[in-house]
Amino acid sequence: VLYKQDTCTTCAFYRSVIDEHPVPIVSELLNRYYRVQLFGGCFSTIAFCEDMADDIPAALLPVEGAIKAMYKVRDEYFTTNSVETGGKVVAKKTAVSTALREIKSQLGNLEDEDGMATNPHFLFMRGWALNVTEDYNTKVEDCLAKVVKLLPEHVEAWNQLGECFWKKRDFDQAKTCFVAAKDITVNKISLRSLSMLLRQLPTTEPIERQNNIEESLTLAKDAIKLDVSDGASWFVLGNAYLAIFFSKMENIEHIRQALKAYKQAEKDTNQAANNPDLHQNRATVHKFLEEYGSALGGYQMAALLDPDWPEPRSCLESLVSKLKRTVELIRKKCHTNKGKLEGIVAALKTLPASDGTPAKNKYTPLADLKQGVNSKLETRVTLMASVDNEKLPRTFVAVDAAGTWACITIYNVDEEAVKVDQTIVVPEPYFRTIKITLDARGQAGTEVEFPSIRVDNPVTLQVDGLALGEGKLVKAELQIQAKSE
């Protein structure tokens, strides 16, 4: 019997089976329910599940259990083990390596049995087991390619083969595999894999990339519909929202939706809470929002979860360095000599606005700005130093006519459009006092603070008396860090 209710619940599924089959078969299906779960909570092809269960040689069942246990160690090790020391990370890798070695030995012992070496279930077990590592393995491709040829309805084999091609960076072949699995039965693994893959596919036209990103979001939402408790799917949805935001830069709500999705993912303590990608990407969002405390914590956790991944540690050190340099430049007034500083401040006081209005009547001093958006007000500052070499955003330390210093961060602007020694006017400035506690490693330490103005729309700026204009607008690019994407 072929059932096509792709999102039916477990109970509804079994009730439908009772209508068509004797009770003993239902009992048998209950015993095999874990197999159905591998399809992502989707029960489209029940007859296929029964055939697969019946055809697997009994000798392979212990191997199947061992492979599941190995993946559980890989994906859920820190659910029951602390991440506070690198030794625990080494222990995880050792446990996975030991399990894989034992599984390979089991499969080797079975290979000589009559017909086993060419049995598609045996080949699937071998390919599935070897695919546990992060690197491409030609043996995985060989095994799984044979499986899908012998059993073209094998959803798990198609998904595993897609992941193998992904590691090979053969994105077109990976997409073909995931689509094939999805066409057999709509399942969360294929949907979220396609969602991730679409954001990596090379494109020749901007509209093509935009369409891929929008389809990626749709696929991620569809995966959630199949299993609202799966943290991995929520993580992919969060990444999709980030991609759609940075591709359009139109709706800040997409950023909020990404954070909500990451929060939901973290509720799944088995699948997502200890995923370094999740903490890395969420930290990147917090950094963009200038929520630096949360950003530092996220980078630190990602580094703890995967010490061999250099990106989290690099991001952590870079952000700590940027914050410390900002504080230092403000405290030491950018090392500007007294005479030069007095001249700059005097010019800011006397130089009239572009419309001829006296400066003191036109511009609000930094010290008088309130926290948040200062509607209908303008402030004018001279950029005294660049904090770092980052192209987007551009971060400066500046001084106003009262001699008050602040950090000015300008997003979405061409790197040559605004430079040190220029005077800028910021309409309706978004002002905050940044407070952060850190030491050399971004951990608990000395509390520092500094005033900050964030400029998201540089088109509104005046630079040396002239409007910047849309020609200097550049969209920020998102770097989603995910070893699985």
Short mmCIF file of C-alpha atoms in Angstrom, two decimals:
data_model
loop_
_atom_site.label_atom_id
_atom_site.label_comp_id
_atom_site.label_asym_id
_atom_site.label_seq_id
_atom_site.Cartn_x
_atom_site.Cartn_y
_atom_site.Cartn_z
CA VAL A 1 0.00 0.00 0.00
CA LEU A 2 1.38 3.43 -0.93
CA TYR A 3 0.46 6.22 1.48
CA LYS A 4 0.97 9.79 0.29
CA GLN A 5 0.11 11.84 3.38
CA ASP A 6 3.57 13.35 3.72
CA THR A 7 3.00 14.98 7.11
CA CYS A 8 0.76 12.49 8.89
CA THR A 9 1.41 11.82 12.55
CA THR A 10 2.60 8.50 13.93
CA CYS A 11 -0.77 7.67 15.44
CA ALA A 12 -2.66 8.52 12.26
CA PHE A 13 -0.23 6.39 10.32
CA TYR A 14 -0.78 3.32 12.44
CA ARG A 15 -4.56 3.78 12.40
CA SER A 16 -4.43 3.84 8.60
CA VAL A 17 -2.37 0.65 8.60
CA ILE A 18 -4.91 -1.09 10.86
CA ASP A 19 -7.62 -0.32 8.30
CA GLU A 20 -5.74 -2.22 5.59
CA HIS A 21 -3.73 -4.93 7.34
CA PRO A 22 -4.10 -7.60 10.06
CA VAL A 23 -3.00 -6.58 13.54
CA PRO A 24 0.20 -8.73 13.53
CA ILE A 25 1.61 -6.55 10.76
CA VAL A 26 0.98 -3.45 12.85
CA SER A 27 2.90 -5.07 15.69
CA GLU A 28 5.74 -5.77 13.28
CA LEU A 29 5.73 -2.16 12.09
CA LEU A 30 5.83 -0.91 15.65
CA ASN A 31 9.00 -2.91 16.20
CA ARG A 32 10.50 -1.29 13.10
CA TYR A 33 9.33 2.26 13.82
CA TYR A 34 12.87 3.51 14.16
CA ARG A 35 13.34 2.81 10.46
CA VAL A 36 10.47 5.10 9.58
CA GLN A 37 12.00 7.82 11.74
CA LEU A 38 15.01 7.86 9.43
CA PHE A 39 12.73 9.29 6.76
CA GLY A 40 12.26 12.43 8.83
CA GLY A 41 8.82 11.74 10.25
CA CYS A 42 7.34 11.18 6.79
CA PHE A 43 5.37 8.02 6.01
CA SER A 44 4.88 8.11 2.25
CA THR A 45 6.10 4.67 1.26
CA ILE A 46 5.17 2.12 3.89
CA ALA A 47 5.46 -0.88 1.57
CA PHE A 48 9.06 0.12 0.84
CA CYS A 49 9.83 0.30 4.58
CA GLU A 50 8.47 -3.21 5.06
CA ASP A 51 10.47 -4.59 2.14
CA MET A 52 13.65 -2.92 3.34
CA ALA A 53 13.23 -4.34 6.82
CA ASP A 54 12.58 -7.83 5.52
CA ASP A 55 15.45 -7.81 3.04
CA ILE A 56 18.25 -6.76 5.37
CA PRO A 57 20.28 -9.87 6.29
CA ALA A 58 20.01 -10.66 10.00
CA ALA A 59 23.81 -10.59 10.27
CA LEU A 60 23.79 -6.87 9.40
CA LEU A 61 21.36 -5.80 12.13
CA PRO A 62 24.06 -5.58 14.86
CA VAL A 63 26.20 -3.56 12.44
CA GLU A 64 23.31 -1.19 11.81
CA GLY A 65 22.95 -0.66 15.54
CA ALA A 66 26.68 -0.01 15.90
CA ILE A 67 26.60 2.60 13.10
CA LYS A 68 23.71 4.43 14.74
CA ALA A 69 25.57 4.41 18.03
CA MET A 70 28.68 5.81 16.31
CA TYR A 71 26.74 8.69 14.75
CA LYS A 72 25.13 9.36 18.11
CA VAL A 73 28.58 9.75 19.65
CA ARG A 74 29.63 12.08 16.82
CA ASP A 75 26.54 14.28 17.01
CA GLU A 76 25.56 14.11 20.68
CA TYR A 77 28.78 13.51 22.61
CA PHE A 78 28.67 16.77 24.53
CA THR A 79 25.09 16.22 25.63
CA THR A 80 26.50 14.10 28.45
CA ASN A 81 30.14 15.25 28.46
CA SER A 82 31.59 18.63 29.40
CA VAL A 83 33.17 20.85 26.74
CA GLU A 84 35.38 22.78 29.14
CA THR A 85 38.60 21.02 28.21
CA GLY A 86 40.12 20.14 24.90
CA GLY A 87 40.77 16.66 26.24
CA LYS A 88 37.05 15.92 26.04
CA VAL A 89 37.07 16.87 22.36
CA VAL A 90 39.96 14.48 21.77
CA ALA A 91 38.03 11.81 23.66
CA LYS A 92 35.07 12.30 21.32
CA LYS A 93 37.22 11.88 18.23
CA THR A 94 38.86 8.83 19.72
CA ALA A 95 35.48 7.29 20.50
CA VAL A 96 34.26 7.82 16.94
CA SER A 97 37.50 6.46 15.46
CA THR A 98 37.36 3.40 17.70
CA ALA A 99 33.73 2.73 16.79
CA LEU A 100 34.46 3.08 13.07
CA ARG A 101 37.41 0.71 13.33
CA GLU A 102 35.23 -1.90 15.03
CA ILE A 103 32.46 -1.51 12.45
CA LYS A 104 34.93 -1.91 9.60
CA SER A 105 36.16 -5.10 11.27
CA GLN A 106 32.59 -6.40 11.59
CA LEU A 107 31.86 -5.67 7.94
CA GLY A 108 35.16 -7.27 6.92
CA ASN A 109 34.23 -10.46 8.75
CA LEU A 110 30.85 -10.57 6.98
CA GLU A 111 32.14 -9.76 3.50
CA ASP A 112 33.17 -13.33 2.73
CA GLU A 113 29.70 -14.73 3.40
CA ASP A 114 27.86 -15.93 0.31
CA GLY A 115 26.60 -12.96 -1.73
CA MET A 116 27.25 -10.43 1.02
CA ALA A 117 29.88 -8.38 -0.81
CA THR A 118 27.36 -7.44 -3.51
CA ASN A 119 24.33 -7.17 -1.24
CA PRO A 120 22.97 -3.59 -1.47
CA HIS A 121 22.26 -3.49 2.27
CA PHE A 122 25.83 -4.53 3.04
CA LEU A 123 27.12 -1.87 0.64
CA PHE A 124 24.87 0.73 2.24
CA MET A 125 26.13 -0.12 5.73
CA ARG A 126 29.72 0.24 4.55
CA GLY A 127 29.11 3.55 2.78
CA TRP A 128 27.05 4.92 5.66
CA ALA A 129 29.71 3.98 8.21
CA LEU A 130 32.62 5.46 6.24
CA ASN A 131 30.63 8.66 5.63
CA VAL A 132 30.85 9.56 9.33
CA THR A 133 34.03 11.57 8.77
CA GLU A 134 34.19 15.15 7.49
CA ASP A 135 36.34 14.35 4.46
CA TYR A 136 35.35 12.93 1.08
CA ASN A 137 35.97 9.20 0.73
CA THR A 138 35.91 7.59 -2.70
CA LYS A 139 34.88 4.26 -1.12
CA VAL A 140 31.70 5.92 0.18
CA GLU A 141 30.83 7.12 -3.31
CA ASP A 142 31.51 3.70 -4.84
CA CYS A 143 29.39 1.84 -2.28
CA LEU A 144 26.41 4.19 -2.28
CA ALA A 145 26.38 4.60 -6.07
CA LYS A 146 25.94 0.82 -6.33
CA VAL A 147 23.16 0.89 -3.71
CA VAL A 148 21.01 3.46 -5.52
CA LYS A 149 21.50 1.56 -8.77
CA LEU A 150 20.35 -1.71 -7.17
CA LEU A 151 17.71 -0.11 -4.93
CA PRO A 152 16.63 3.15 -6.60
CA GLU A 153 13.99 3.72 -3.90
CA HIS A 154 16.55 3.75 -1.05
CA VAL A 155 16.02 7.23 0.41
CA GLU A 156 18.77 7.01 3.00
CA ALA A 157 21.29 5.93 0.37
CA TRP A 158 20.42 8.89 -1.85
CA ASN A 159 20.81 11.29 1.08
CA GLN A 160 24.12 9.77 2.14
CA LEU A 161 25.39 9.85 -1.45
CA GLY A 162 24.37 13.49 -1.69
CA GLU A 163 26.37 14.28 1.43
CA CYS A 164 29.34 12.39 -0.05
CA PHE A 165 29.25 14.45 -3.26
CA TRP A 166 28.91 17.59 -1.14
CA LYS A 167 32.15 16.76 0.63
CA LYS A 168 33.67 16.28 -2.83
CA ARG A 169 32.31 19.76 -3.69
CA ASP A 170 30.42 18.31 -6.61
CA PHE A 171 27.37 20.43 -5.88
CA ASP A 172 25.38 19.47 -8.98
CA GLN A 173 25.63 15.76 -8.22
CA ALA A 174 24.79 16.38 -4.57
CA LYS A 175 21.68 18.30 -5.59
CA THR A 176 20.64 15.48 -7.92
CA CYS A 177 20.87 12.99 -5.05
CA PHE A 178 18.90 15.08 -2.57
CA VAL A 179 16.19 15.79 -5.16
CA ALA A 180 15.98 12.07 -5.94
CA ALA A 181 15.47 11.26 -2.25
CA LYS A 182 12.86 14.00 -1.89
CA ASP A 183 10.97 12.78 -4.94
CA ILE A 184 10.75 9.28 -3.44
CA THR A 185 9.40 10.58 -0.15
CA VAL A 186 9.40 14.14 1.16
CA ASN A 187 11.75 14.05 4.16
CA LYS A 188 13.45 16.61 6.40
CA ILE A 189 17.01 15.47 5.64
CA SER A 190 16.66 16.04 1.90
CA LEU A 191 14.81 19.33 2.40
CA ARG A 192 17.30 20.91 4.75
CA SER A 193 20.25 19.56 2.74
CA LEU A 194 18.85 21.19 -0.40
CA SER A 195 18.26 24.38 1.56
CA MET A 196 21.93 24.53 2.54
CA LEU A 197 23.18 23.43 -0.85
CA LEU A 198 21.25 26.06 -2.81
CA ARG A 199 23.10 28.79 -0.95
CA GLN A 200 26.41 27.34 -2.13
CA LEU A 201 25.62 26.72 -5.78
CA PRO A 202 27.70 28.95 -8.06
CA THR A 203 25.59 31.35 -10.14
CA THR A 204 26.28 33.67 -13.07
CA GLU A 205 23.50 36.19 -12.45
CA PRO A 206 22.45 38.00 -9.23
CA ILE A 207 18.79 37.15 -9.84
CA GLU A 208 19.67 33.45 -9.97
CA ARG A 209 21.43 33.64 -6.64
CA GLN A 210 18.52 35.57 -5.14
CA ASN A 211 16.07 32.92 -6.36
CA ASN A 212 18.23 30.18 -4.83
CA ILE A 213 18.28 31.97 -1.48
CA GLU A 214 14.50 32.43 -1.48
CA GLU A 215 13.95 28.78 -2.41
CA SER A 216 16.41 27.85 0.35
CA LEU A 217 14.19 29.58 2.90
CA THR A 218 11.09 27.77 1.61
CA LEU A 219 12.80 24.38 1.83
CA ALA A 220 14.00 25.08 5.37
CA LYS A 221 10.45 25.96 6.43
CA ASP A 222 9.14 22.78 4.82
CA ALA A 223 11.65 20.72 6.82
CA ILE A 224 10.37 22.28 10.04
CA LYS A 225 6.81 21.34 9.15
CA LEU A 226 7.81 17.68 9.07
CA ASP A 227 9.38 17.75 12.53
CA VAL A 228 9.08 20.88 14.67
CA SER A 229 11.33 19.40 17.36
CA ASP A 230 14.38 18.80 15.17
CA GLY A 231 17.14 21.22 16.16
CA ALA A 232 19.16 20.63 13.00
CA SER A 233 16.25 21.83 10.87
CA TRP A 234 15.82 24.94 13.03
CA PHE A 235 19.53 25.68 12.65
CA VAL A 236 19.24 25.49 8.86
CA LEU A 237 16.20 27.77 8.99
CA GLY A 238 18.20 30.31 10.99
CA ASN A 239 20.94 30.27 8.36
CA ALA A 240 18.36 30.70 5.59
CA TYR A 241 16.91 33.77 7.30
CA LEU A 242 20.40 35.26 7.60
CA ALA A 243 21.08 34.66 3.93
CA ILE A 244 17.82 36.29 2.86
CA PHE A 245 18.54 39.33 5.05
CA PHE A 246 22.04 39.93 3.75
CA SER A 247 20.96 39.37 0.15
CA LYS A 248 18.35 42.13 0.36
CA MET A 249 19.25 44.24 3.41
CA GLU A 250 15.59 45.29 3.57
CA ASN A 251 13.91 43.76 6.58
CA ILE A 252 15.62 43.58 9.98
CA GLU A 253 12.87 41.15 10.99
CA HIS A 254 14.80 38.44 9.11
CA ILE A 255 17.65 38.88 11.60
CA ARG A 256 15.24 38.49 14.50
CA GLN A 257 13.75 35.39 12.88
CA ALA A 258 17.24 33.92 12.55
CA LEU A 259 17.92 34.41 16.25
CA LYS A 260 14.55 32.87 17.11
CA ALA A 261 15.35 29.85 14.95
CA TYR A 262 18.75 29.42 16.61
CA LYS A 263 17.11 29.65 20.03
CA GLN A 264 14.60 27.00 19.01
CA ALA A 265 17.42 24.81 17.69
CA GLU A 266 19.21 24.96 21.02
CA LYS A 267 16.21 23.35 22.71
CA ASP A 268 17.14 20.14 20.93
CA THR A 269 19.95 19.15 23.28
CA ASN A 270 20.73 16.06 21.22
CA GLN A 271 21.01 17.46 17.71
CA ALA A 272 21.85 21.16 17.86
CA ALA A 273 22.73 22.61 21.26
CA ASN A 274 26.36 21.48 20.97
CA ASN A 275 26.74 22.25 17.28
CA PRO A 276 29.72 24.62 16.88
CA ASP A 277 28.21 25.97 13.65
CA LEU A 278 25.16 27.19 15.54
CA HIS A 279 27.20 29.10 18.12
CA GLN A 280 29.51 30.51 15.42
CA ASN A 281 26.69 31.78 13.23
CA ARG A 282 24.68 33.19 16.10
CA ALA A 283 27.80 34.99 17.32
CA THR A 284 28.17 36.50 13.85
CA VAL A 285 24.60 37.84 14.10
CA HIS A 286 25.30 39.33 17.53
CA LYS A 287 28.45 40.96 16.21
CA PHE A 288 26.48 42.51 13.35
CA LEU A 289 23.96 43.83 15.88
CA GLU A 290 26.89 45.09 18.00
CA GLU A 291 25.81 42.88 20.89
CA TYR A 292 29.44 42.17 21.60
CA GLY A 293 29.09 40.27 24.87
CA SER A 294 26.87 37.65 23.24
CA ALA A 295 29.15 37.52 20.21
CA LEU A 296 32.23 36.80 22.31
CA GLY A 297 30.41 34.08 24.23
CA GLY A 298 29.27 32.41 21.02
CA TYR A 299 32.70 32.42 19.42
CA GLN A 300 34.22 31.04 22.60
CA MET A 301 31.70 28.18 22.79
CA ALA A 302 32.21 27.29 19.12
CA ALA A 303 35.97 27.18 19.69
CA LEU A 304 35.52 24.91 22.71
CA LEU A 305 33.24 22.53 20.81
CA ASP A 306 35.63 22.23 17.88
CA PRO A 307 39.22 23.23 18.76
CA ASP A 308 40.48 22.08 15.35
CA TRP A 309 38.25 24.59 13.56
CA PRO A 310 40.29 27.83 13.36
CA GLU A 311 37.45 30.18 12.42
CA PRO A 312 35.82 30.63 15.88
CA ARG A 313 39.15 31.33 17.59
CA SER A 314 40.12 33.75 14.83
CA CYS A 315 36.81 35.61 15.10
CA LEU A 316 37.08 35.75 18.88
CA GLU A 317 40.60 37.17 18.84
CA SER A 318 39.75 39.64 16.08
CA LEU A 319 36.72 41.00 17.94
CA VAL A 320 38.59 41.26 21.25
CA SER A 321 41.39 43.13 19.47
CA LYS A 322 38.92 45.49 17.79
CA LEU A 323 37.16 46.32 21.04
CA LYS A 324 40.41 46.88 22.92
CA ARG A 325 41.78 49.09 20.16
CA THR A 326 38.58 51.15 20.11
CA VAL A 327 38.78 51.75 23.85
CA GLU A 328 42.48 52.57 23.62
CA LEU A 329 42.08 55.04 20.75
CA ILE A 330 39.30 56.88 22.55
CA ARG A 331 41.20 56.93 25.85
CA LYS A 332 44.37 58.30 24.23
CA LYS A 333 42.50 60.56 21.78
CA CYS A 334 44.04 58.73 18.83
CA HIS A 335 47.48 59.93 19.96
CA THR A 336 46.68 63.31 18.37
CA ASN A 337 49.00 66.15 19.37
CA LYS A 338 47.40 68.98 21.30
CA GLY A 339 47.77 71.65 18.63
CA LYS A 340 46.19 69.56 15.87
CA LEU A 341 43.31 68.50 18.09
CA GLU A 342 42.57 72.07 19.14
CA GLY A 343 42.49 73.10 15.47
CA ILE A 344 40.05 70.32 14.55
CA VAL A 345 37.73 71.11 17.44
CA ALA A 346 37.85 74.83 16.61
CA ALA A 347 36.93 74.12 12.99
CA LEU A 348 33.98 71.99 14.06
CA LYS A 349 32.77 74.87 16.23
CA THR A 350 33.07 77.61 13.62
CA LEU A 351 32.42 75.83 10.31
CA PRO A 352 28.80 76.53 9.37
CA ALA A 353 26.44 73.81 8.17
CA SER A 354 26.00 73.22 4.43
CA ASP A 355 22.87 75.37 4.52
CA GLY A 356 24.73 78.22 6.24
CA THR A 357 23.27 77.61 9.69
CA PRO A 358 25.76 78.19 12.55
CA ALA A 359 27.12 74.89 13.81
CA LYS A 360 26.07 75.42 17.41
CA ASN A 361 22.44 75.84 16.30
CA LYS A 362 22.48 72.90 13.90
CA TYR A 363 24.36 70.01 15.47
CA THR A 364 23.79 68.12 18.72
CA PRO A 365 26.92 67.35 20.78
CA LEU A 366 27.69 63.66 21.36
CA ALA A 367 27.26 64.15 25.09
CA ASP A 368 23.64 65.29 24.59
CA LEU A 369 22.52 62.32 22.52
CA LYS A 370 20.12 59.89 24.16
CA GLN A 371 20.40 56.10 23.94
CA GLY A 372 18.78 54.81 20.75
CA VAL A 373 17.62 56.74 17.70
CA ASN A 374 17.80 60.53 18.07
CA SER A 375 14.97 61.62 15.77
CA LYS A 376 15.14 65.03 14.07
CA LEU A 377 18.67 65.63 15.38
CA GLU A 378 22.05 65.72 13.65
CA THR A 379 25.57 65.40 14.96
CA ARG A 380 28.84 66.35 13.27
CA VAL A 381 32.22 64.75 13.93
CA THR A 382 35.68 64.50 12.39
CA LEU A 383 37.04 60.99 11.80
CA MET A 384 40.41 60.75 13.55
CA ALA A 385 41.45 57.11 13.12
CA SER A 386 40.38 53.81 11.59
CA VAL A 387 39.99 51.03 14.16
CA ASP A 388 40.79 48.10 11.86
CA ASN A 389 41.25 47.07 8.25
CA GLU A 390 37.80 45.52 7.90
CA LYS A 391 36.13 46.68 4.69
CA LEU A 392 32.57 46.24 5.94
CA PRO A 393 31.64 47.74 8.25
CA ARG A 394 34.04 50.71 8.40
CA THR A 395 34.85 51.55 12.01
CA PHE A 396 36.34 54.89 13.08
CA VAL A 397 37.05 56.88 16.21
CA ALA A 398 35.84 60.47 15.95
CA VAL A 399 35.64 63.74 17.91
CA ASP A 400 32.96 66.45 17.98
CA ALA A 401 33.10 70.22 18.56
CA ALA A 402 32.97 69.73 22.33
CA GLY A 403 36.03 67.45 22.30
CA THR A 404 33.94 64.36 23.05
CA TRP A 405 35.12 61.10 21.48
CA ALA A 406 33.06 58.18 20.14
CA CYS A 407 33.21 55.11 17.92
CA ILE A 408 31.48 55.54 14.53
CA THR A 409 30.57 52.33 12.68
CA ILE A 410 29.36 52.75 9.10
CA TYR A 411 27.72 49.78 7.37
CA ASN A 412 27.07 49.19 3.67
CA VAL A 413 29.48 51.84 2.39
CA ASP A 414 32.23 51.73 -0.23
CA GLU A 415 35.60 51.57 1.52
CA GLU A 416 36.87 54.64 -0.38
CA ALA A 417 33.78 56.75 0.31
CA VAL A 418 34.63 57.72 3.90
CA LYS A 419 38.17 58.24 5.17
CA VAL A 420 40.15 59.45 8.17
CA ASP A 421 40.38 63.29 8.53
CA GLN A 422 37.01 63.79 6.85
CA THR A 423 34.14 65.51 8.65
CA ILE A 424 30.77 63.78 8.51
CA VAL A 425 27.24 64.75 9.47
CA VAL A 426 25.07 61.93 10.84
CA PRO A 427 21.31 62.60 10.71
CA GLU A 428 19.14 60.96 13.38
CA PRO A 429 22.13 59.16 14.92
CA TYR A 430 21.62 55.77 16.54
CA PHE A 431 23.63 56.22 19.74
CA ARG A 432 24.55 53.65 22.38
CA THR A 433 27.01 53.24 25.20
CA ILE A 434 28.75 49.92 24.60
CA LYS A 435 29.64 48.07 27.79
CA ILE A 436 31.67 44.89 27.67
CA THR A 437 33.72 42.78 30.05
CA LEU A 438 36.71 41.02 28.57
CA ASP A 439 40.32 39.98 28.93
CA ALA A 440 42.85 38.87 26.35
CA ARG A 441 40.83 35.75 25.54
CA GLY A 442 37.42 37.37 25.57
CA GLN A 443 36.56 35.80 28.90
CA ALA A 444 35.68 37.42 32.24
CA GLY A 445 37.92 40.36 32.96
CA THR A 446 37.93 44.16 33.06
CA GLU A 447 34.74 46.02 32.18
CA VAL A 448 35.18 48.67 29.50
CA GLU A 449 32.73 51.03 27.85
CA PHE A 450 32.65 53.58 25.07
CA PRO A 451 30.08 55.74 23.24
CA SER A 452 29.10 54.48 19.80
CA ILE A 453 27.10 55.63 16.78
CA ARG A 454 25.87 53.05 14.26
CA VAL A 455 25.11 54.13 10.68
CA ASP A 456 23.15 51.50 8.72
CA ASN A 457 22.17 53.72 5.78
CA PRO A 458 25.22 55.73 4.65
CA VAL A 459 23.20 57.41 1.88
CA THR A 460 21.97 59.88 4.50
CA LEU A 461 25.49 60.96 5.48
CA GLN A 462 27.20 64.21 4.49
CA VAL A 463 30.95 63.90 3.96
CA ASP A 464 32.89 67.18 3.98
CA GLY A 465 29.66 69.02 3.28
CA LEU A 466 28.47 66.83 0.39
CA ALA A 467 25.74 64.17 0.39
CA LEU A 468 27.27 60.71 0.04
CA GLY A 469 24.62 59.40 -2.37
CA GLU A 470 23.48 55.93 -3.39
CA GLY A 471 26.48 55.41 -5.65
CA LYS A 472 28.61 54.72 -2.56
CA LEU A 473 26.23 52.12 -1.17
CA VAL A 474 27.61 48.58 -0.86
CA LYS A 475 25.71 45.66 0.65
CA ALA A 476 27.41 43.73 3.41
CA GLU A 477 28.06 40.07 2.64
CA LEU A 478 27.21 37.30 5.05
CA GLN A 479 29.78 34.65 5.85
CA ILE A 480 27.78 31.71 7.19
CA GLN A 481 30.34 29.52 8.89
CA ALA A 482 29.18 25.95 8.81
CA LYS A 483 31.44 23.01 8.24
CA SER A 484 28.32 21.09 7.25
CA GLU A 485 27.28 23.68 4.64
#
